[in-house]
GROMACS .gro file of C-alpha atoms in nm:
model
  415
    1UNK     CA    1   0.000   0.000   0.000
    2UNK     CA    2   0.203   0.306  -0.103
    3UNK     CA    3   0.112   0.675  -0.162
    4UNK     CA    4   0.286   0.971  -0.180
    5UNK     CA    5   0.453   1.023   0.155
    6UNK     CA    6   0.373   1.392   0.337
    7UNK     CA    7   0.629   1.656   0.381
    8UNK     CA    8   0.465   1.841   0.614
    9UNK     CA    9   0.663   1.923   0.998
   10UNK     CA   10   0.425   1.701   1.206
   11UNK     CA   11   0.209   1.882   1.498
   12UNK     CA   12   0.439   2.077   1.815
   13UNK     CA   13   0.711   1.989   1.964
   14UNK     CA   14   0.536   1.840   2.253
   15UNK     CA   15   0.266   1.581   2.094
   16UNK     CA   16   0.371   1.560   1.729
   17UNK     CA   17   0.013   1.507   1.610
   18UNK     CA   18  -0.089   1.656   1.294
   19UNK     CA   19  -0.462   1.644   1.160
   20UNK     CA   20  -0.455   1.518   0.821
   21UNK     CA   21  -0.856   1.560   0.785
   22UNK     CA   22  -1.241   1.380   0.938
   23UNK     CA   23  -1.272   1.041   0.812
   24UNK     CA   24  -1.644   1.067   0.901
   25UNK     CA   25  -1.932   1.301   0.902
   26UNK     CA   26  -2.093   1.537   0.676
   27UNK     CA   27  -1.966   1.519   0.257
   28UNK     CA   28  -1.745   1.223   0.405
   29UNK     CA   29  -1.902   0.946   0.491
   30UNK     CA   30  -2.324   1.052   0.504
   31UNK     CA   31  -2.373   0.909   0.160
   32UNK     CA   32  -2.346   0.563   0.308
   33UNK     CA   33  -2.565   0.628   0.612
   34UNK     CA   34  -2.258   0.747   0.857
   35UNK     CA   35  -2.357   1.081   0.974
   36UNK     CA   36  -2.222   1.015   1.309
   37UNK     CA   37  -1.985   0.720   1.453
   38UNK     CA   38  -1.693   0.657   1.657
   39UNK     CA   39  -1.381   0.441   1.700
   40UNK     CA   40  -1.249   0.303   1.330
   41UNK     CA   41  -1.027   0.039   1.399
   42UNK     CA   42  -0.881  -0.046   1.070
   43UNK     CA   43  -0.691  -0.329   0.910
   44UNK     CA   44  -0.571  -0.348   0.522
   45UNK     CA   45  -0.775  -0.597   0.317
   46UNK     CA   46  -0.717  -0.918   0.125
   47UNK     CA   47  -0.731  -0.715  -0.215
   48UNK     CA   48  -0.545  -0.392  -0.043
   49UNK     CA   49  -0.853  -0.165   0.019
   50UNK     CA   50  -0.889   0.001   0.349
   51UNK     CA   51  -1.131  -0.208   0.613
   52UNK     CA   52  -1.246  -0.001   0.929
   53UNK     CA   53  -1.492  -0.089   1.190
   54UNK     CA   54  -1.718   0.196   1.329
   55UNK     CA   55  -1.911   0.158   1.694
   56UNK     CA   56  -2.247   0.320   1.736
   57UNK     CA   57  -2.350   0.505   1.454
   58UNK     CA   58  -2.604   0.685   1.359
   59UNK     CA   59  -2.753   0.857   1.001
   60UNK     CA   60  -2.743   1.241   1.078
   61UNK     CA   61  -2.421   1.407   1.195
   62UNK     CA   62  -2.517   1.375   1.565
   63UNK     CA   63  -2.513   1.140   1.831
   64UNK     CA   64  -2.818   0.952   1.869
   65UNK     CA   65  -3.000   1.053   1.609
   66UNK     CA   66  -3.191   0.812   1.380
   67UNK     CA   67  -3.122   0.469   1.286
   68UNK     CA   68  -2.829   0.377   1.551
   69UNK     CA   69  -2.650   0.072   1.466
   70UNK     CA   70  -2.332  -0.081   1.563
   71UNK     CA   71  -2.100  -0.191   1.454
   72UNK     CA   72  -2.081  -0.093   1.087
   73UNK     CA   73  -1.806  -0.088   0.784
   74UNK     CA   74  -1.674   0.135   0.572
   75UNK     CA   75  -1.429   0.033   0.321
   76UNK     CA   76  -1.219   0.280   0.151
   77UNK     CA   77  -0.851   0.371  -0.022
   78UNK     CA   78  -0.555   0.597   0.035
   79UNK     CA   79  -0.543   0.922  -0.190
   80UNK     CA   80  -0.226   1.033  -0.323
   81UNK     CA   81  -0.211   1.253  -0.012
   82UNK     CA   82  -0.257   0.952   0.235
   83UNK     CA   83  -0.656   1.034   0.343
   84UNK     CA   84  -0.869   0.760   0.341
   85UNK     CA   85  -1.138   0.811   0.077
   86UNK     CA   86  -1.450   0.558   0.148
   87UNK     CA   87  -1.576   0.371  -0.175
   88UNK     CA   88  -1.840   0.115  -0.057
   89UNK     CA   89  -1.969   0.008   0.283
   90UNK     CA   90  -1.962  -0.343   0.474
   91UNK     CA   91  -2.209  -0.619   0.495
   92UNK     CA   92  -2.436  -0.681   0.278
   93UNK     CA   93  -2.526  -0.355   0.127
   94UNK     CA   94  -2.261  -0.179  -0.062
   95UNK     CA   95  -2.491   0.167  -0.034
   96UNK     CA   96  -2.534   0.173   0.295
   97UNK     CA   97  -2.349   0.070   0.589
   98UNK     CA   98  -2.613  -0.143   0.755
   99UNK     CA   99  -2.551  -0.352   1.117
  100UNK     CA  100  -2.373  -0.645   1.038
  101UNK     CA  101  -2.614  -0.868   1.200
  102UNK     CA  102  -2.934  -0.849   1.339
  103UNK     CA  103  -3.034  -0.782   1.695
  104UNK     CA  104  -3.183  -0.486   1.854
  105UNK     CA  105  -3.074  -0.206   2.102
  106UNK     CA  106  -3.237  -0.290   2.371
  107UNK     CA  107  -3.343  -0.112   2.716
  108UNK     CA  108  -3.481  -0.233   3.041
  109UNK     CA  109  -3.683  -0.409   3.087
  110UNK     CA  110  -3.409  -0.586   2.864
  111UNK     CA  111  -3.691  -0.831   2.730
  112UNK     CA  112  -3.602  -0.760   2.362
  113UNK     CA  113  -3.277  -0.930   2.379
  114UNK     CA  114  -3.107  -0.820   2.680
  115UNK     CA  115  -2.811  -0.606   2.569
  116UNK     CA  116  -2.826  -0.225   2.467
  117UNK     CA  117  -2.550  -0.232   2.172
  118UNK     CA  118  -2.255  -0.425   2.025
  119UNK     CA  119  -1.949  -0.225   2.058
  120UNK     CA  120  -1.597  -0.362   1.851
  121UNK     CA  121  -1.292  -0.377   1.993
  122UNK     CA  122  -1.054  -0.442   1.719
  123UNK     CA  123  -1.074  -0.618   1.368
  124UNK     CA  124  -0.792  -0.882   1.244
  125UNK     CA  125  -0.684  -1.049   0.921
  126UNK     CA  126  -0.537  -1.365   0.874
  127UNK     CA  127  -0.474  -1.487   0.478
  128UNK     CA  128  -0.852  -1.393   0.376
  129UNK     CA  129  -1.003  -1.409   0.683
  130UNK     CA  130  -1.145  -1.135   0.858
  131UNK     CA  131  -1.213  -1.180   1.264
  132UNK     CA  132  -1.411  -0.917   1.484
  133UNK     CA  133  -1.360  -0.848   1.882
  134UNK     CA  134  -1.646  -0.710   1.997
  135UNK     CA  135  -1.813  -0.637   2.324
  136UNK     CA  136  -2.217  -0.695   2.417
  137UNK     CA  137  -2.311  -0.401   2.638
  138UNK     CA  138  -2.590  -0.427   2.878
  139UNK     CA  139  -2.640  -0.039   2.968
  140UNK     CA  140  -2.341   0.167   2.930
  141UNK     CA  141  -2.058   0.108   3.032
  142UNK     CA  142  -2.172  -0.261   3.206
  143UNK     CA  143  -2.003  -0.554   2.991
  144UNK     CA  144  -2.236  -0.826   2.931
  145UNK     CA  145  -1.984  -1.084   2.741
  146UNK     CA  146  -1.750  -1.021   2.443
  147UNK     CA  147  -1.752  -1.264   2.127
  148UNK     CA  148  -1.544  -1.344   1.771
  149UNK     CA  149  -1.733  -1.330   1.477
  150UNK     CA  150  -1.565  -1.411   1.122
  151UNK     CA  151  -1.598  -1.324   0.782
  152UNK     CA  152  -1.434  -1.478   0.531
  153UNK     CA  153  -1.580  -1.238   0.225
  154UNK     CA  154  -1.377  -0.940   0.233
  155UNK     CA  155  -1.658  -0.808   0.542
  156UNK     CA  156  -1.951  -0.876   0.342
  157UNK     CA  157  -2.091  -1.136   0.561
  158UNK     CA  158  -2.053  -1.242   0.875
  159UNK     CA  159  -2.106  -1.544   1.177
  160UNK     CA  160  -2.017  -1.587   1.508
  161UNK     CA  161  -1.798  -1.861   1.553
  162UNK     CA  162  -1.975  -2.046   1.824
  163UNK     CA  163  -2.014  -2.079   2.224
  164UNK     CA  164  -1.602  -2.154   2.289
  165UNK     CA  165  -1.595  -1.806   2.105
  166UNK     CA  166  -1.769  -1.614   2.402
  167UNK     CA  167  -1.560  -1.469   2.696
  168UNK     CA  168  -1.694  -1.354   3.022
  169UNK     CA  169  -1.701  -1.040   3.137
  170UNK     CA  170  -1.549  -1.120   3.392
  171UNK     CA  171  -1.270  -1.348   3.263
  172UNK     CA  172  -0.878  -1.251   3.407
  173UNK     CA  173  -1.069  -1.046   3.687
  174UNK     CA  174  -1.241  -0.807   3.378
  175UNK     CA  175  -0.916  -0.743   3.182
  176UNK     CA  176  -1.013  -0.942   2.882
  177UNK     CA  177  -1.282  -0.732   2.762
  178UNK     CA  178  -1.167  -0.477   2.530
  179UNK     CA  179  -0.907  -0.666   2.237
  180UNK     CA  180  -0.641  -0.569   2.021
  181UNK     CA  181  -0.462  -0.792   1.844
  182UNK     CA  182  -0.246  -0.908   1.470
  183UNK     CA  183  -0.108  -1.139   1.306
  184UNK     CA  184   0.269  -1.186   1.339
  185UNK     CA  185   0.368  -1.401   1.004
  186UNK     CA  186   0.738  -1.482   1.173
  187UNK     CA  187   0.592  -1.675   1.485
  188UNK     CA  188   0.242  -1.774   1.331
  189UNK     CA  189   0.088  -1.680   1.650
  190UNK     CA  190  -0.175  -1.418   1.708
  191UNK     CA  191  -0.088  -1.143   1.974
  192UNK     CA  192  -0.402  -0.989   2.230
  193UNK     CA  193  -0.365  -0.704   2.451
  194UNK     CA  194  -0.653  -0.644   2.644
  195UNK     CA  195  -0.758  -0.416   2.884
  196UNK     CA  196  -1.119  -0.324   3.102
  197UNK     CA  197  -1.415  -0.167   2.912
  198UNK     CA  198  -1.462   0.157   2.993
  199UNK     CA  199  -1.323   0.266   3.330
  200UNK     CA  200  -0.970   0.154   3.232
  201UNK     CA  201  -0.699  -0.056   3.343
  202UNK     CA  202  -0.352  -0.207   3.272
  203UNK     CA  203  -0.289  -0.444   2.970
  204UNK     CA  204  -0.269  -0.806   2.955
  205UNK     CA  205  -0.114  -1.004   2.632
  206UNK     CA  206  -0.221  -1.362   2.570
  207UNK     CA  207  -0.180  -1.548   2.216
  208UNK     CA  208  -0.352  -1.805   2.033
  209UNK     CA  209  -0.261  -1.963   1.653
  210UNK     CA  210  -0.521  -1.865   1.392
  211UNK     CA  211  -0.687  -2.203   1.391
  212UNK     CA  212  -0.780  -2.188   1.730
  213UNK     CA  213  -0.932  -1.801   1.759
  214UNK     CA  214  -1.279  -2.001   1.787
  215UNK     CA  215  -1.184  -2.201   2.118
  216UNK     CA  216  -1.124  -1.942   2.475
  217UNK     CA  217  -0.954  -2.229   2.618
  218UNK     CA  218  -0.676  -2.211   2.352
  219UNK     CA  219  -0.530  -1.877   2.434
  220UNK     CA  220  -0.225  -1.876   2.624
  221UNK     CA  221  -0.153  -1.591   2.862
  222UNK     CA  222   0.208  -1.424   2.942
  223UNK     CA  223   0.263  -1.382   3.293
  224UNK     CA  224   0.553  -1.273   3.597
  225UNK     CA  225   0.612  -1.606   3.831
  226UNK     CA  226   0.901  -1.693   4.079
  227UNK     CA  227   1.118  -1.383   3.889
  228UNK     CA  228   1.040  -1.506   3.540
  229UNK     CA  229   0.792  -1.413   3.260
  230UNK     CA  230   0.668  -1.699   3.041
  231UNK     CA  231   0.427  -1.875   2.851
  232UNK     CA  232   0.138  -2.054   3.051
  233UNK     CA  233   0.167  -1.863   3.375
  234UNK     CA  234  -0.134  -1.648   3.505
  235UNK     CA  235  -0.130  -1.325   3.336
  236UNK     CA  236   0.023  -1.038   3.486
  237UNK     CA  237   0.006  -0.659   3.378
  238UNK     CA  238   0.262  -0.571   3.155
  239UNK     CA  239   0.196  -0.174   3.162
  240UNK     CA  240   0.348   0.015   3.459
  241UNK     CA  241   0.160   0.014   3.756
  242UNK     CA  242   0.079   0.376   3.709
  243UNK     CA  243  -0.062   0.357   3.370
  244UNK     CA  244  -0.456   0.316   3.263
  245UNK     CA  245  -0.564   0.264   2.874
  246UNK     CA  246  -0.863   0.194   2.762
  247UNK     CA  247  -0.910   0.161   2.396
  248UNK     CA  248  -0.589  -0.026   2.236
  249UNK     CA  249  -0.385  -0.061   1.916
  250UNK     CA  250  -0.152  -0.315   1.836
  251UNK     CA  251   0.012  -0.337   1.496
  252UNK     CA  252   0.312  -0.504   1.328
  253UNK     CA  253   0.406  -0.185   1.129
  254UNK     CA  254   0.744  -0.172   0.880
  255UNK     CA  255   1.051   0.034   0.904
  256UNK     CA  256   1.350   0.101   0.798
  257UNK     CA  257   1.557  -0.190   0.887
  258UNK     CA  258   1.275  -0.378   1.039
  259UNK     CA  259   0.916  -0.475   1.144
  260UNK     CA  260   0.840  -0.313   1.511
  261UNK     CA  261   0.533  -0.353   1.721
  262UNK     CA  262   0.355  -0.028   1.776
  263UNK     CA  263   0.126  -0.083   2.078
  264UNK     CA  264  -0.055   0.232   2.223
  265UNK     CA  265  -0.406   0.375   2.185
  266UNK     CA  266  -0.633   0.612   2.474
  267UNK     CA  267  -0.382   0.678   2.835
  268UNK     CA  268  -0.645   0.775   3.082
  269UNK     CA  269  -0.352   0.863   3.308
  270UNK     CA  270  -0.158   1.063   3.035
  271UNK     CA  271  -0.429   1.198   2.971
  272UNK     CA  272  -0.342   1.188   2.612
  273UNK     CA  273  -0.302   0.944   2.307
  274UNK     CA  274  -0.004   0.784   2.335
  275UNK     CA  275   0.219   0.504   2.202
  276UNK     CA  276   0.534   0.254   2.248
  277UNK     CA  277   0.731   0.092   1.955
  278UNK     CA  278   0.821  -0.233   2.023
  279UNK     CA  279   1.090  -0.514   1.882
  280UNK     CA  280   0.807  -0.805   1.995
  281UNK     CA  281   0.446  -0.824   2.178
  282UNK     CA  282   0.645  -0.992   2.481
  283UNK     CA  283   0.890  -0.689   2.480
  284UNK     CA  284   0.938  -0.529   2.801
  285UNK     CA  285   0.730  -0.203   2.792
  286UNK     CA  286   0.901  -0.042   3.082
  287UNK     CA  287   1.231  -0.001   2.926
  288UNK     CA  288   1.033   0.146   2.595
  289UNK     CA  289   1.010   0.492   2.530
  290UNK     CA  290   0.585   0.633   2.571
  291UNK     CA  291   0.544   0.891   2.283
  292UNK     CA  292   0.209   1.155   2.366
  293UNK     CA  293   0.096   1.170   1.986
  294UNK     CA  294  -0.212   1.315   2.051
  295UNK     CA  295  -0.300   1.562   2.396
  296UNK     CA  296  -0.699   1.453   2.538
  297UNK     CA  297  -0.829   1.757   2.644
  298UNK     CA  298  -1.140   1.851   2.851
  299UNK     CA  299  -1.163   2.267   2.747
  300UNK     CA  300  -1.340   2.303   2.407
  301UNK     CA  301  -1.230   2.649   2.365
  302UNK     CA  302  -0.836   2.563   2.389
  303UNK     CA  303  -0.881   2.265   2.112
  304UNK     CA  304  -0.554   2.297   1.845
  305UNK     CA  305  -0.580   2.010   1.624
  306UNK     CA  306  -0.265   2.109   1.427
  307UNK     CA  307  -0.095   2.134   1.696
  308UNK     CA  308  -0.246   1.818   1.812
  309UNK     CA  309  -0.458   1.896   2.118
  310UNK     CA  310  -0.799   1.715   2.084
  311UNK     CA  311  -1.139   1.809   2.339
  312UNK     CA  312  -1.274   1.484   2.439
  313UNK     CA  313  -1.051   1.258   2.186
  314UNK     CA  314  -0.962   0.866   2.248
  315UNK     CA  315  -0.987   0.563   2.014
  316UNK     CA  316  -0.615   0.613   1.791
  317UNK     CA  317  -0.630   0.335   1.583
  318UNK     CA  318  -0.291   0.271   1.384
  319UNK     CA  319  -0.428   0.282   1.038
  320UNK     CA  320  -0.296   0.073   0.733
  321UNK     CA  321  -0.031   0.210   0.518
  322UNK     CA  322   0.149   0.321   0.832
  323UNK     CA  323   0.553   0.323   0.829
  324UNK     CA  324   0.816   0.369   1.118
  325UNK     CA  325   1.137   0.627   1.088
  326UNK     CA  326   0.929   0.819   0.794
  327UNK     CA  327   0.831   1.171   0.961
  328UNK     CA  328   0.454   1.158   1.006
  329UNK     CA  329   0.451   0.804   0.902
  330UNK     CA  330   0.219   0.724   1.143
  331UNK     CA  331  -0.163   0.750   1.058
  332UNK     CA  332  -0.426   0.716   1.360
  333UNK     CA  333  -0.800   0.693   1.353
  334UNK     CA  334  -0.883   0.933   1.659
  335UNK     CA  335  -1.227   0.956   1.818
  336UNK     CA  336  -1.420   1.286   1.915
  337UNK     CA  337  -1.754   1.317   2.086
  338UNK     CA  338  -1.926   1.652   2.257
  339UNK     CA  339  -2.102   1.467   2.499
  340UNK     CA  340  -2.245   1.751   2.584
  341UNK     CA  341  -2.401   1.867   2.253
  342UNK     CA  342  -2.345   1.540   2.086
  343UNK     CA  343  -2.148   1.688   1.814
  344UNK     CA  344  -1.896   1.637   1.660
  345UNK     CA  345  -1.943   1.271   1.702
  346UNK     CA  346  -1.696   1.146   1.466
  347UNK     CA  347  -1.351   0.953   1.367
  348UNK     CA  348  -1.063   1.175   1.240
  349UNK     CA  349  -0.741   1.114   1.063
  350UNK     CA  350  -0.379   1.253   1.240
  351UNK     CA  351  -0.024   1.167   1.190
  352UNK     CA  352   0.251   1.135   1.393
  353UNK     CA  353   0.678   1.006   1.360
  354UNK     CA  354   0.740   0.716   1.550
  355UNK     CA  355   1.096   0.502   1.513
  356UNK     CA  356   1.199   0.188   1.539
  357UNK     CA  357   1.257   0.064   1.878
  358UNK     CA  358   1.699   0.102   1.949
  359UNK     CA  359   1.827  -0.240   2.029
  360UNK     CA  360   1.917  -0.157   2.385
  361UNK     CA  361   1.744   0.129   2.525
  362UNK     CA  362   1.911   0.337   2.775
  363UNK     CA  363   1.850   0.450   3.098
  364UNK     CA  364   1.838   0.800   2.937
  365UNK     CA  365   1.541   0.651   2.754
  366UNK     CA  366   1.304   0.573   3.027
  367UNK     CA  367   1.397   0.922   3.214
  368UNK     CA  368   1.298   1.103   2.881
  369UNK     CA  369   0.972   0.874   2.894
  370UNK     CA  370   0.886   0.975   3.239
  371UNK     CA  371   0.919   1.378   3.182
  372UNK     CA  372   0.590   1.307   2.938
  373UNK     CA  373   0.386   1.173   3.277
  374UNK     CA  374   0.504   1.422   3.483
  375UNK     CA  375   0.410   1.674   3.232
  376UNK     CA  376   0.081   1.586   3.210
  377UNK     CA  377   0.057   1.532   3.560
  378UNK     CA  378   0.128   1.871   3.590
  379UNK     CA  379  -0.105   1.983   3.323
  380UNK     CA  380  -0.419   1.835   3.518
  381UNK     CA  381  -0.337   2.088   3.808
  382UNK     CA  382  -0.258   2.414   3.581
  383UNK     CA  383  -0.576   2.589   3.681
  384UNK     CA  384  -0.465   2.544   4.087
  385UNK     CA  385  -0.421   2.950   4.149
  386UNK     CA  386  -0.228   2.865   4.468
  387UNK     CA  387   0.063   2.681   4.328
  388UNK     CA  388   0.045   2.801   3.939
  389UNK     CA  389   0.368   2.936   4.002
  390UNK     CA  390   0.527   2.617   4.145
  391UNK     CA  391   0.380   2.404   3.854
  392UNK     CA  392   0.535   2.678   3.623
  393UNK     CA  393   0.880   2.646   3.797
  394UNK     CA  394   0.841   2.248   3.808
  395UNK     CA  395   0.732   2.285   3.413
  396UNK     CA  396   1.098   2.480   3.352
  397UNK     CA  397   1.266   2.263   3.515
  398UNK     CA  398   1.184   2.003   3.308
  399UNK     CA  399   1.231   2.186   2.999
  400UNK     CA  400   1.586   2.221   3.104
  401UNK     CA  401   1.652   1.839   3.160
  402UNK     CA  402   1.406   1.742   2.835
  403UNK     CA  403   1.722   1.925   2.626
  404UNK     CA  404   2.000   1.689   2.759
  405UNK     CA  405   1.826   1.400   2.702
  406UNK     CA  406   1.794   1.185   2.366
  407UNK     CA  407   1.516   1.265   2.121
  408UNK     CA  408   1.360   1.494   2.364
  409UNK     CA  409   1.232   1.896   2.187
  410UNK     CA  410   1.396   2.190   2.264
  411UNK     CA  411   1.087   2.426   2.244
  412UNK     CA  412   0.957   2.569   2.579
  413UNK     CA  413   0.598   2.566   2.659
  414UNK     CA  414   0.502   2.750   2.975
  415UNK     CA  415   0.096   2.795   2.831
   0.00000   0.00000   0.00000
């Protein structure tokens, strides 16, 4: 998949986000029905076209407006600019992107099916067949079960793959509901990180081969026993203690020299969209350098989306197409929703630079990933009048140490 690569300097020096354009929304995506939908996780199809994977979606350009269905597909391709263009939709109707199976959204009582929506975690391809993650809501945010369902027509049609294919909400203490996961064609195993729906938590990583994505009890999980990780043992966190995600990303994306693992997506506690490059899903994540692509902001009035400061955002999706070590190489899918006026409701396209994990990173490395949590830290307590100037001191200070450390920006930012 190849298009001409942007030139453009990518977002500020603090994020390095740059809006590319809306993938959905008004004279974008209406004409097939998507006036209004979130997430967009994305994977490149059997014949190269664009597959992504919307959540609840409705027809105007407004959240819950008519006809809400989830989840839905719109399949598109790459301009010569890089911005996803949408050509047909998913399921069975090319015209319209229609629910790709039956049920309805139902409310208590909850005699009409007993689940409010379907949201998707994350779509995967293996060879030419397509497998979908998603999680059965009953009332917002309350997991009901999650469940596999498989296509193997390009995302025309699609089944659920049976009863060993449902997980419980519940299942590794609620830390197996929300999925991301690919293909890695070296090992022939499929990678999962997981975390809770929702509220948030740490990530887990199991892995399963492709013929046995049907059957829960086939998954492996990685886990930290008696000093060692490995294979088989109950899973254990691999984020730092500190950290919550929510929605997730995992991709095998090329560069340079090599394949790396980009794993990443929404950091509650960065408060921010933000990302690791990895040499393998069992890589250590604590000696990996945390890039903030994209800054999550609650204050509609400060939104910058070219310099890469989003009200409200989450989802990031790595998107298709996407290369390491190529300045703003990097294409997410990043969510927006007003949820107080219930626009925009909608899935936008940003770029960011992220490398190829070093061989051995330093010391130096994980002290220039920690100035990025501090930061933010800092950021959620800007508006405290009785120690602005100490957080504006603390905020110089790191400025000063961000210079002497590697691939850390020079500009100042005392906003």
């Amino acid at each position: 998949m190849r298009w001409r690569q942007r030139t453009e300097t990518a977002g500020d020096a603090t994020t390095g986000g740059m809006k590319i354009g809306d993938l959905t929304g008004p004279g974008l995506s209406t004409r097939f029905g998507v006036g209004a939908a979130d997430l967009g996780a994305m994977v490149e199809g059997p014949d190269g076209e664009i597959i992504a994977v919307f959540g609840d979606t409705y027809r105007e350009a407004r959240a819950g407006s008519a006809d809400w269905r989830s989840p839905v597909i719109l399949i598109g391709e790459r301009d010569d600019d890089g911005h996803v263009i949408w050509t047909r939709a998913g399921g069975t109707d090319p015209e319209y992107a229609r629910q790709l199976w039956p049920y309805i959204h139902d409310a208590p009582p909850w005699n009409r099916g007993g689940f409010s929506t379907v949201i998707p975690s994350d779509i995967l391809r293996v060879g030419d067949e397509l497998y979908l993650h998603v999680i059965v809501v009953r009332g917002f945010p309350r997991v009901h079960w999650t469940e596999i369902w498989r296509s193997s027509d390009g995302g025309v049609t699609w089944g659920h793959m049976g009863p060993q294919a449902t997980f419980a909400a519940d299942l590794h203490d609620g830390l197996a509901q929300s999925w991301t996961w690919d293909f890695d064609p070296d090992s022939g195993w499929v990678y999962v990180i997981s975390t809770a729906f929702q509220s948030g938590s740490g990530m887990i990583l199991r892995a399963v081969r492709p013929a046995d994505i049907g059957n829960r009890d086939a998954y492996l999980t990685w886990g930290h026993r008696n000093g060692t990780w490995a294979w088989g043992n109950a899973p254990t966190v691999i984020t730092p203690p500190d950290e919550i995600w929510r929605e997730t990303t995992l991709r095998r994306v090329p560069g340079a020299q090599r394949p790396g693992w980009v794993l990443g997506g929404f950091c509650i506690s960065d408060h921010a969209l933000s990302y690791r490059v990895l040499d393998g899903p069992t890589d250590g994540l604590r000696g990996r350098v945390k890039t903030p692509a994209i800054a999550e902001i609650t204050d509609w009035p400060s939104e910058d989306h070219p310099a890469g400061r989003v009200a409200q955002a989450y989802g990031g999706y790595i998107m298709p197409g996407s290369e390491l070590d190529v300045p703003s190489g990097i294409d997410l899918a990043v969510s927006q929703w007003n949820t107080t006026t219930h626009w925009p409701y909608r899935v936008m396209q940003f770029a960011t630079t992220l490398n190829s994990p070093s061989a051995a990173p330093s010391n130096r490395h994980v002290l220039a990933q920690r100035i990025d949590d501090w930061r933010n830290a800092l950021t959620s307590f800007r508006d405290e009048n009785d120690i602005s100037d100490e957080i504006a001191d603390a905020e110089r200070a790191l400025d000063s140490l961000r210079r002497v450390l590697p691939g850390q920006p020079t500009t100042s930012r005392t906003d």
